[in-house]
Structures are given as structure tokens and as C-alpha cells.
Amino acid sequence: DAGITQSPRHKVTETGTPVTLRCHQTENHRYMYWYRQDPGHGLRLIHYSYGVKDTDKGEVSDGYSVSRSKTEDFLLTLESATSSQTSVYFCAIREDRDAGELFFGEGSRLTVL
Amino acid sequence: RKEVEQDPGPFNVPEGATVAFNCTYSNSASQSFFWYRQDCRKEPKLLMSVYSSGNEDGRFTAQLNRASQYISLLIRDSKLSDSATYLCVVPGPGSASKIIFGSGTRLSIRP
């Protein structure tokens, strides 16, 4: 299995509080992604990174920010969590642009009350 | 139009049946396509890549139709263990770095 871990795996928080999810990889892959998954919507891309300090928006980036200060870590931050951000968040890594396979973490389940 | 569209299903078929589903995409410049499988409450995993000439792996066949901009997945002699959600994946417009998933097709195989 690819070396990718997400933390925390489960979190319950209240509306208006900041939340940071961490994705850590040991594969030295260039590309990292954050997705959210909700019933009826499949996986939707939030943000992605194509290198240290290089990030870009995905399909549903509003309300989220990311940072990648080193190759192995990609952080997803909800500055002020809302109930609509209750979801399962998946991080994924990919070796390079021409390598198709994404390897996923096990997911982080976030509940915003 | 959504970048990637799939029939959500669910497809409910008997064991041993052949089932096929499609995925349409909007970015005509896309060069690579993939099918992922996701079991309930688990992370997605790569099932197979889709090449221009088609791709076959055992009971699974994936094909690409560039003219109509869709990819298909065919499962022959379906097994109970094939029950899962199948996700179509296409690089997004503007950048091959941006990977977009379809919403998934649920497949349920009954005994």
C-alpha cells in the first residue's frame, strides 16, 4: 500500500471553528489532492498541489484553503467550519502528471454541528 | 455540462450476468482515462486504465470512444464481490494535473 496517512480520521466540531486536516505521504510524489465525498455527488476536487508551494483550486474550493510547505505534507484548512462542510475528506497522491494512478488515504470523516 | 457524467444507477443484476456502464466527458483534449472501484466506506482504488485501443483485464473490459466522448466499462460473468461503486476519472480541462471524478455508478450483484 502507498504510504499515505490522513489525520485526524474522525472529527466532530462546531460551526465557526477552524479545522485543519493533514495528509502525509512517504512516497515523495509530486502531486497531492484533496477531495470531499458526499452522497449523490461522488468525489469532488477541492484543491490540489503540483509541488511545494504550488497549489490550485478544484471544483469546490470555496471555504477551503491549502498549504504545502514540504513535499510530504498537504494541509486542508476550513477557516470557519459550516454544517455544509460535513463530509468525508480524501487525500490522494500521484507520482507525476503522466502517471495516472491516484493512491488514496483512508479518509477523514468530519462532522460540523 | 458537467466535466464527467455517469449514470448513478443502482444497477442490480444477477450473479453471472454481463453489465456495462458508460461515462461521458466534456474535455475533448483528455488523453488518459481511468476506472476506479470504491467499496462502501472505503477509499477508491484503481481498477483499470483506459487506452485508445481498449483494455481488457480478465472479466473487465474498458473502451474509449473519442468521437462521442465516452468511456465504457464492461463486466462479464459478474461475481458477488463485484458489488461496489465504479468511478470514472478524467483529467480536467486546462491542466492534466487536475483530476476529476464522475459521481459514480453503484453496482449490486444479487445471488
PDB file of C-alpha atoms in Angstrom:
ATOM      1  CA  ASP A   1       0.000   0.000   0.000  1.00  0.00           C
ATOM      2  CA  ALA A   2       1.116   3.546  -0.774  1.00  0.00           C
ATOM      3  CA  GLY A   3       2.442   5.428   2.222  1.00  0.00           C
ATOM      4  CA  ILE A   4      -0.281   7.977   2.735  1.00  0.00           C
ATOM      5  CA  THR A   5      -1.938   8.807   6.013  1.00  0.00           C
ATOM      6  CA  GLN A   6      -4.617  11.262   6.961  1.00  0.00           C
ATOM      7  CA  SER A   7      -5.238  12.820  10.339  1.00  0.00           C
ATOM      8  CA  PRO A   8      -7.462  13.070  12.151  1.00  0.00           C
ATOM      9  CA  ARG A   9      -9.554  10.160  10.885  1.00  0.00           C
ATOM     10  CA  HIS A  10     -12.639  11.406  12.690  1.00  0.00           C
ATOM     11  CA  LYS A  11     -13.501  14.836  13.997  1.00  0.00           C
ATOM     12  CA  VAL A  12     -16.604  16.487  15.377  1.00  0.00           C
ATOM     13  CA  THR A  13     -16.542  20.239  15.661  1.00  0.00           C
ATOM     14  CA  GLU A  14     -18.873  23.197  15.952  1.00  0.00           C
ATOM     15  CA  THR A  15     -19.882  25.732  13.367  1.00  0.00           C
ATOM     16  CA  GLY A  16     -17.464  28.628  13.173  1.00  0.00           C
ATOM     17  CA  THR A  17     -14.414  26.823  14.468  1.00  0.00           C
ATOM     18  CA  PRO A  18     -11.259  26.375  12.373  1.00  0.00           C
ATOM     19  CA  VAL A  19     -10.320  22.862  11.308  1.00  0.00           C
ATOM     20  CA  THR A  20      -7.150  21.545   9.719  1.00  0.00           C
ATOM     21  CA  LEU A  21      -6.840  18.131   8.099  1.00  0.00           C
ATOM     22  CA  ARG A  22      -3.422  16.738   7.397  1.00  0.00           C
ATOM     23  CA  CYS A  23      -2.270  14.477   4.601  1.00  0.00           C
ATOM     24  CA  HIS A  24       1.166  12.942   4.949  1.00  0.00           C
ATOM     25  CA  GLN A  25       2.963  10.849   2.323  1.00  0.00           C
ATOM     26  CA  THR A  26       6.203   8.915   2.386  1.00  0.00           C
ATOM     27  CA  GLU A  27       6.330   8.278  -1.389  1.00  0.00           C
ATOM     28  CA  ASN A  28       7.903  11.613  -2.431  1.00  0.00           C
ATOM     29  CA  HIS A  29       5.154  12.026  -5.043  1.00  0.00           C
ATOM     30  CA  ARG A  30       4.838  15.424  -6.666  1.00  0.00           C
ATOM     31  CA  TYR A  31       1.041  15.691  -6.865  1.00  0.00           C
ATOM     32  CA  MET A  32      -1.353  15.757  -3.944  1.00  0.00           C
ATOM     33  CA  TYR A  33      -5.109  16.218  -3.926  1.00  0.00           C
ATOM     34  CA  TRP A  34      -7.933  16.878  -1.519  1.00  0.00           C
ATOM     35  CA  TYR A  35     -11.419  15.582  -2.346  1.00  0.00           C
ATOM     36  CA  ARG A  36     -14.668  15.562  -0.463  1.00  0.00           C
ATOM     37  CA  GLN A  37     -17.280  12.864  -0.873  1.00  0.00           C
ATOM     38  CA  ASP A  38     -20.966  13.313  -0.190  1.00  0.00           C
ATOM     39  CA  PRO A  39     -23.932  11.072  -1.049  1.00  0.00           C
ATOM     40  CA  GLY A  40     -25.084  11.681  -4.607  1.00  0.00           C
ATOM     41  CA  HIS A  41     -22.024  13.735  -5.529  1.00  0.00           C
ATOM     42  CA  GLY A  42     -19.200  11.278  -5.717  1.00  0.00           C
ATOM     43  CA  LEU A  43     -15.725  12.682  -5.207  1.00  0.00           C
ATOM     44  CA  ARG A  44     -15.338  16.415  -5.781  1.00  0.00           C
ATOM     45  CA  LEU A  45     -11.933  18.048  -6.059  1.00  0.00           C
ATOM     46  CA  ILE A  46     -11.307  20.803  -3.520  1.00  0.00           C
ATOM     47  CA  HIS A  47      -7.683  21.780  -4.122  1.00  0.00           C
ATOM     48  CA  TYR A  48      -4.614  20.143  -5.497  1.00  0.00           C
ATOM     49  CA  SER A  49      -0.873  20.680  -5.425  1.00  0.00           C
ATOM     50  CA  TYR A  50       1.705  20.107  -8.127  1.00  0.00           C
ATOM     51  CA  GLY A  51       4.732  20.883  -5.994  1.00  0.00           C
ATOM     52  CA  VAL A  52       5.926  22.586  -2.835  1.00  0.00           C
ATOM     53  CA  LYS A  53       4.085  25.901  -2.519  1.00  0.00           C
ATOM     54  CA  ASP A  54       2.288  25.225  -5.830  1.00  0.00           C
ATOM     55  CA  THR A  55      -1.432  24.758  -5.401  1.00  0.00           C
ATOM     56  CA  ASP A  56      -4.564  25.348  -7.425  1.00  0.00           C
ATOM     57  CA  LYS A  57      -8.305  25.311  -6.965  1.00  0.00           C
ATOM     58  CA  GLY A  58     -10.563  22.439  -7.819  1.00  0.00           C
ATOM     59  CA  GLU A  59     -14.324  22.226  -8.351  1.00  0.00           C
ATOM     60  CA  VAL A  60     -15.457  23.172  -4.833  1.00  0.00           C
ATOM     61  CA  SER A  61     -12.724  25.326  -3.293  1.00  0.00           C
ATOM     62  CA  ASP A  62     -14.871  27.998  -1.591  1.00  0.00           C
ATOM     63  CA  GLY A  63     -14.430  27.907   2.178  1.00  0.00           C
ATOM     64  CA  TYR A  64     -11.210  25.893   1.988  1.00  0.00           C
ATOM     65  CA  SER A  65      -7.536  26.780   1.853  1.00  0.00           C
ATOM     66  CA  VAL A  66      -4.490  24.573   1.496  1.00  0.00           C
ATOM     67  CA  SER A  67      -0.791  24.726   2.127  1.00  0.00           C
ATOM     68  CA  ARG A  68       2.144  22.637   1.071  1.00  0.00           C
ATOM     69  CA  SER A  69       5.357  23.765   2.691  1.00  0.00           C
ATOM     70  CA  LYS A  70       7.131  20.461   2.115  1.00  0.00           C
ATOM     71  CA  THR A  71       6.719  17.569  -0.282  1.00  0.00           C
ATOM     72  CA  GLU A  72       5.306  15.135   2.244  1.00  0.00           C
ATOM     73  CA  ASP A  73       2.548  17.250   3.783  1.00  0.00           C
ATOM     74  CA  PHE A  74      -0.591  18.779   2.294  1.00  0.00           C
ATOM     75  CA  LEU A  75      -2.858  20.585   4.739  1.00  0.00           C
ATOM     76  CA  LEU A  76      -6.506  21.399   4.196  1.00  0.00           C
ATOM     77  CA  THR A  77      -7.940  24.179   6.353  1.00  0.00           C
ATOM     78  CA  LEU A  78     -11.513  25.186   6.951  1.00  0.00           C
ATOM     79  CA  GLU A  79     -11.138  28.690   8.394  1.00  0.00           C
ATOM     80  CA  SER A  80     -14.647  28.737   9.812  1.00  0.00           C
ATOM     81  CA  ALA A  81     -16.394  25.401   9.520  1.00  0.00           C
ATOM     82  CA  THR A  82     -20.023  25.264   8.401  1.00  0.00           C
ATOM     83  CA  SER A  83     -22.523  22.406   8.534  1.00  0.00           C
ATOM     84  CA  SER A  84     -22.341  22.119   4.723  1.00  0.00           C
ATOM     85  CA  GLN A  85     -18.715  21.050   5.137  1.00  0.00           C
ATOM     86  CA  THR A  86     -19.740  17.908   6.964  1.00  0.00           C
ATOM     87  CA  SER A  87     -18.291  15.253   4.692  1.00  0.00           C
ATOM     88  CA  VAL A  88     -15.704  12.567   4.207  1.00  0.00           C
ATOM     89  CA  TYR A  89     -12.425  14.053   3.012  1.00  0.00           C
ATOM     90  CA  PHE A  90      -9.968  12.009   0.976  1.00  0.00           C
ATOM     91  CA  CYS A  91      -6.396  12.883   0.236  1.00  0.00           C
ATOM     92  CA  ALA A  92      -4.687  11.363  -2.802  1.00  0.00           C
ATOM     93  CA  ILE A  93      -1.192  11.347  -4.248  1.00  0.00           C
ATOM     94  CA  ARG A  94       0.126  10.828  -7.737  1.00  0.00           C
ATOM     95  CA  GLU A  95       3.682  10.340  -8.859  1.00  0.00           C
ATOM     96  CA  ASP A  96       3.737  12.606 -11.898  1.00  0.00           C
ATOM     97  CA  ARG A  97       1.458  14.139 -14.478  1.00  0.00           C
ATOM     98  CA  ASP A  98       1.663  11.229 -16.850  1.00  0.00           C
ATOM     99  CA  ALA A  99       1.211   8.563 -14.222  1.00  0.00           C
ATOM    100  CA  GLY A 100      -2.479   8.099 -13.918  1.00  0.00           C
ATOM    101  CA  GLU A 101      -2.890   6.207 -10.745  1.00  0.00           C
ATOM    102  CA  LEU A 102      -4.032   8.085  -7.688  1.00  0.00           C
ATOM    103  CA  PHE A 103      -3.394   6.499  -4.331  1.00  0.00           C
ATOM    104  CA  PHE A 104      -5.833   7.472  -1.627  1.00  0.00           C
ATOM    105  CA  GLY A 105      -5.665   7.832   2.098  1.00  0.00           C
ATOM    106  CA  GLU A 106      -8.326   6.157   4.204  1.00  0.00           C
ATOM    107  CA  GLY A 107     -10.370   9.313   4.561  1.00  0.00           C
ATOM    108  CA  SER A 108     -11.201  11.771   7.321  1.00  0.00           C
ATOM    109  CA  ARG A 109     -14.796  11.963   8.485  1.00  0.00           C
ATOM    110  CA  LEU A 110     -15.670  15.496   9.586  1.00  0.00           C
ATOM    111  CA  THR A 111     -18.927  16.422  11.284  1.00  0.00           C
ATOM    112  CA  VAL A 112     -19.755  20.087  11.819  1.00  0.00           C
ATOM    113  CA  LEU A 113     -22.574  20.627  14.307  1.00  0.00           C
TER     114      LEU A 113
ATOM    115  CA  ARG B   1     -22.441  20.367 -18.871  1.00  0.00           C
ATOM    116  CA  LYS B   2     -20.587  18.556 -16.111  1.00  0.00           C
ATOM    117  CA  GLU B   3     -16.995  17.662 -16.886  1.00  0.00           C
ATOM    118  CA  VAL B   4     -17.600  13.991 -16.171  1.00  0.00           C
ATOM    119  CA  GLU B   5     -21.022  12.345 -16.026  1.00  0.00           C
ATOM    120  CA  GLN B   6     -22.055   8.860 -15.033  1.00  0.00           C
ATOM    121  CA  ASP B   7     -25.351   7.071 -14.646  1.00  0.00           C
ATOM    122  CA  PRO B   8     -25.670   6.798 -10.854  1.00  0.00           C
ATOM    123  CA  GLY B   9     -27.564   3.515 -11.008  1.00  0.00           C
ATOM    124  CA  PRO B  10     -28.012   1.469  -8.987  1.00  0.00           C
ATOM    125  CA  PHE B  11     -27.553  -1.419 -11.365  1.00  0.00           C
ATOM    126  CA  ASN B  12     -28.922  -4.555  -9.758  1.00  0.00           C
ATOM    127  CA  VAL B  13     -28.043  -7.684 -11.723  1.00  0.00           C
ATOM    128  CA  PRO B  14     -27.900 -11.428 -11.002  1.00  0.00           C
ATOM    129  CA  GLU B  15     -24.635 -13.220 -10.480  1.00  0.00           C
ATOM    130  CA  GLY B  16     -23.158 -14.341 -13.778  1.00  0.00           C
ATOM    131  CA  ALA B  17     -24.725 -11.538 -15.794  1.00  0.00           C
ATOM    132  CA  THR B  18     -22.882  -9.119 -18.017  1.00  0.00           C
ATOM    133  CA  VAL B  19     -23.225  -5.467 -17.138  1.00  0.00           C
ATOM    134  CA  ALA B  20     -21.942  -2.333 -18.795  1.00  0.00           C
ATOM    135  CA  PHE B  21     -21.976   1.325 -17.944  1.00  0.00           C
ATOM    136  CA  ASN B  22     -20.727   4.470 -19.568  1.00  0.00           C
ATOM    137  CA  CYS B  23     -19.102   7.705 -18.577  1.00  0.00           C
ATOM    138  CA  THR B  24     -19.217  10.834 -20.707  1.00  0.00           C
ATOM    139  CA  TYR B  25     -16.644  13.606 -20.523  1.00  0.00           C
ATOM    140  CA  SER B  26     -16.555  17.164 -21.807  1.00  0.00           C
ATOM    141  CA  ASN B  27     -12.844  17.801 -22.294  1.00  0.00           C
ATOM    142  CA  SER B  28     -12.095  16.628 -25.823  1.00  0.00           C
ATOM    143  CA  ALA B  29      -8.373  17.141 -25.189  1.00  0.00           C
ATOM    144  CA  SER B  30      -8.222  14.490 -22.455  1.00  0.00           C
ATOM    145  CA  GLN B  31      -5.695  11.789 -23.211  1.00  0.00           C
ATOM    146  CA  SER B  32      -5.975   9.435 -20.281  1.00  0.00           C
ATOM    147  CA  PHE B  33      -8.936   7.856 -18.582  1.00  0.00           C
ATOM    148  CA  PHE B  34      -9.397   5.512 -15.673  1.00  0.00           C
ATOM    149  CA  TRP B  35     -11.948   3.424 -13.838  1.00  0.00           C
ATOM    150  CA  TYR B  36     -11.753   3.232 -10.068  1.00  0.00           C
ATOM    151  CA  ARG B  37     -13.646   0.962  -7.734  1.00  0.00           C
ATOM    152  CA  GLN B  38     -14.867   2.046  -4.333  1.00  0.00           C
ATOM    153  CA  ASP B  39     -16.256  -0.279  -1.700  1.00  0.00           C
ATOM    154  CA  CYS B  40     -18.647   1.062   0.908  1.00  0.00           C
ATOM    155  CA  ARG B  41     -16.908   3.447   3.329  1.00  0.00           C
ATOM    156  CA  LYS B  42     -13.503   2.723   1.818  1.00  0.00           C
ATOM    157  CA  GLU B  43     -11.106   4.720  -0.312  1.00  0.00           C
ATOM    158  CA  PRO B  44     -11.244   4.381  -4.130  1.00  0.00           C
ATOM    159  CA  LYS B  45      -8.733   2.099  -5.807  1.00  0.00           C
ATOM    160  CA  LEU B  46      -7.636   1.907  -9.415  1.00  0.00           C
ATOM    161  CA  LEU B  47      -9.465  -0.780 -11.367  1.00  0.00           C
ATOM    162  CA  MET B  48      -8.045  -0.157 -14.813  1.00  0.00           C
ATOM    163  CA  SER B  49      -6.715   2.431 -17.212  1.00  0.00           C
ATOM    164  CA  VAL B  50      -8.466   3.085 -20.490  1.00  0.00           C
ATOM    165  CA  TYR B  51      -6.349   3.189 -23.613  1.00  0.00           C
ATOM    166  CA  SER B  52      -7.371   4.305 -27.067  1.00  0.00           C
ATOM    167  CA  SER B  53      -7.248   0.696 -28.229  1.00  0.00           C
ATOM    168  CA  GLY B  54      -9.324  -0.521 -25.318  1.00  0.00           C
ATOM    169  CA  ASN B  55      -8.123  -2.502 -22.350  1.00  0.00           C
ATOM    170  CA  GLU B  56      -9.072  -5.933 -21.086  1.00  0.00           C
ATOM    171  CA  ASP B  57      -8.230  -7.474 -17.741  1.00  0.00           C
ATOM    172  CA  GLY B  58      -9.903 -10.788 -17.099  1.00  0.00           C
ATOM    173  CA  ARG B  59     -13.636 -10.236 -16.861  1.00  0.00           C
ATOM    174  CA  PHE B  60     -13.291  -6.469 -17.203  1.00  0.00           C
ATOM    175  CA  THR B  61     -13.095  -4.552 -20.473  1.00  0.00           C
ATOM    176  CA  ALA B  62     -12.735  -0.798 -20.779  1.00  0.00           C
ATOM    177  CA  GLN B  63     -13.186   1.053 -24.037  1.00  0.00           C
ATOM    178  CA  LEU B  64     -12.845   4.597 -25.246  1.00  0.00           C
ATOM    179  CA  ASN B  65     -14.991   6.316 -27.849  1.00  0.00           C
ATOM    180  CA  ARG B  66     -13.326   9.642 -28.615  1.00  0.00           C
ATOM    181  CA  ALA B  67     -15.829  10.711 -31.257  1.00  0.00           C
ATOM    182  CA  SER B  68     -18.709  10.545 -28.798  1.00  0.00           C
ATOM    183  CA  GLN B  69     -16.525  11.363 -25.783  1.00  0.00           C
ATOM    184  CA  TYR B  70     -17.365   8.479 -23.549  1.00  0.00           C
ATOM    185  CA  ILE B  71     -15.639   5.573 -21.921  1.00  0.00           C
ATOM    186  CA  SER B  72     -17.289   2.313 -21.004  1.00  0.00           C
ATOM    187  CA  LEU B  73     -16.734  -0.492 -18.547  1.00  0.00           C
ATOM    188  CA  LEU B  74     -17.994  -3.997 -19.245  1.00  0.00           C
ATOM    189  CA  ILE B  75     -18.042  -6.684 -16.582  1.00  0.00           C
ATOM    190  CA  ARG B  76     -18.638 -10.253 -17.719  1.00  0.00           C
ATOM    191  CA  ASP B  77     -19.682 -13.193 -15.555  1.00  0.00           C
ATOM    192  CA  SER B  78     -20.294 -10.866 -12.633  1.00  0.00           C
ATOM    193  CA  LYS B  79     -19.478 -12.040  -9.107  1.00  0.00           C
ATOM    194  CA  LEU B  80     -20.984 -11.043  -5.792  1.00  0.00           C
ATOM    195  CA  SER B  81     -17.642  -9.429  -4.978  1.00  0.00           C
ATOM    196  CA  ASP B  82     -18.089  -7.027  -7.905  1.00  0.00           C
ATOM    197  CA  SER B  83     -20.715  -5.136  -5.902  1.00  0.00           C
ATOM    198  CA  ALA B  84     -19.248  -1.670  -5.453  1.00  0.00           C
ATOM    199  CA  THR B  85     -19.350   1.841  -6.830  1.00  0.00           C
ATOM    200  CA  TYR B  86     -17.424   2.375 -10.048  1.00  0.00           C
ATOM    201  CA  LEU B  87     -15.935   5.792 -10.608  1.00  0.00           C
ATOM    202  CA  CYS B  88     -14.861   7.257 -13.910  1.00  0.00           C
ATOM    203  CA  VAL B  89     -11.808   9.519 -13.838  1.00  0.00           C
ATOM    204  CA  VAL B  90     -10.722  12.073 -16.418  1.00  0.00           C
ATOM    205  CA  PRO B  91      -8.058  14.784 -16.297  1.00  0.00           C
ATOM    206  CA  GLY B  92      -9.781  18.149 -16.089  1.00  0.00           C
ATOM    207  CA  PRO B  93      -9.760  20.915 -18.700  1.00  0.00           C
ATOM    208  CA  GLY B  94      -6.819  23.266 -18.733  1.00  0.00           C
ATOM    209  CA  SER B  95      -4.483  21.031 -16.836  1.00  0.00           C
ATOM    210  CA  ALA B  96      -3.770  17.335 -16.817  1.00  0.00           C
ATOM    211  CA  SER B  97      -2.834  17.796 -13.169  1.00  0.00           C
ATOM    212  CA  LYS B  98      -6.459  18.365 -12.230  1.00  0.00           C
ATOM    213  CA  ILE B  99      -8.164  15.001 -11.837  1.00  0.00           C
ATOM    214  CA  ILE B 100     -11.954  14.959 -11.933  1.00  0.00           C
ATOM    215  CA  PHE B 101     -14.127  12.074 -10.812  1.00  0.00           C
ATOM    216  CA  GLY B 102     -17.565  11.195 -12.015  1.00  0.00           C
ATOM    217  CA  SER B 103     -20.204  10.783  -9.342  1.00  0.00           C
ATOM    218  CA  GLY B 104     -20.006   7.011  -9.613  1.00  0.00           C
ATOM    219  CA  THR B 105     -22.246   4.141 -10.669  1.00  0.00           C
ATOM    220  CA  ARG B 106     -23.467   1.782  -7.979  1.00  0.00           C
ATOM    221  CA  LEU B 107     -23.483  -1.886  -8.899  1.00  0.00           C
ATOM    222  CA  SER B 108     -25.171  -4.549  -6.836  1.00  0.00           C
ATOM    223  CA  ILE B 109     -24.836  -8.221  -7.752  1.00  0.00           C
ATOM    224  CA  ARG B 110     -27.529 -10.493  -6.330  1.00  0.00           C
ATOM    225  CA  PRO B 111     -27.162 -14.261  -5.797  1.00  0.00           C
TER     226      PRO B 111
END
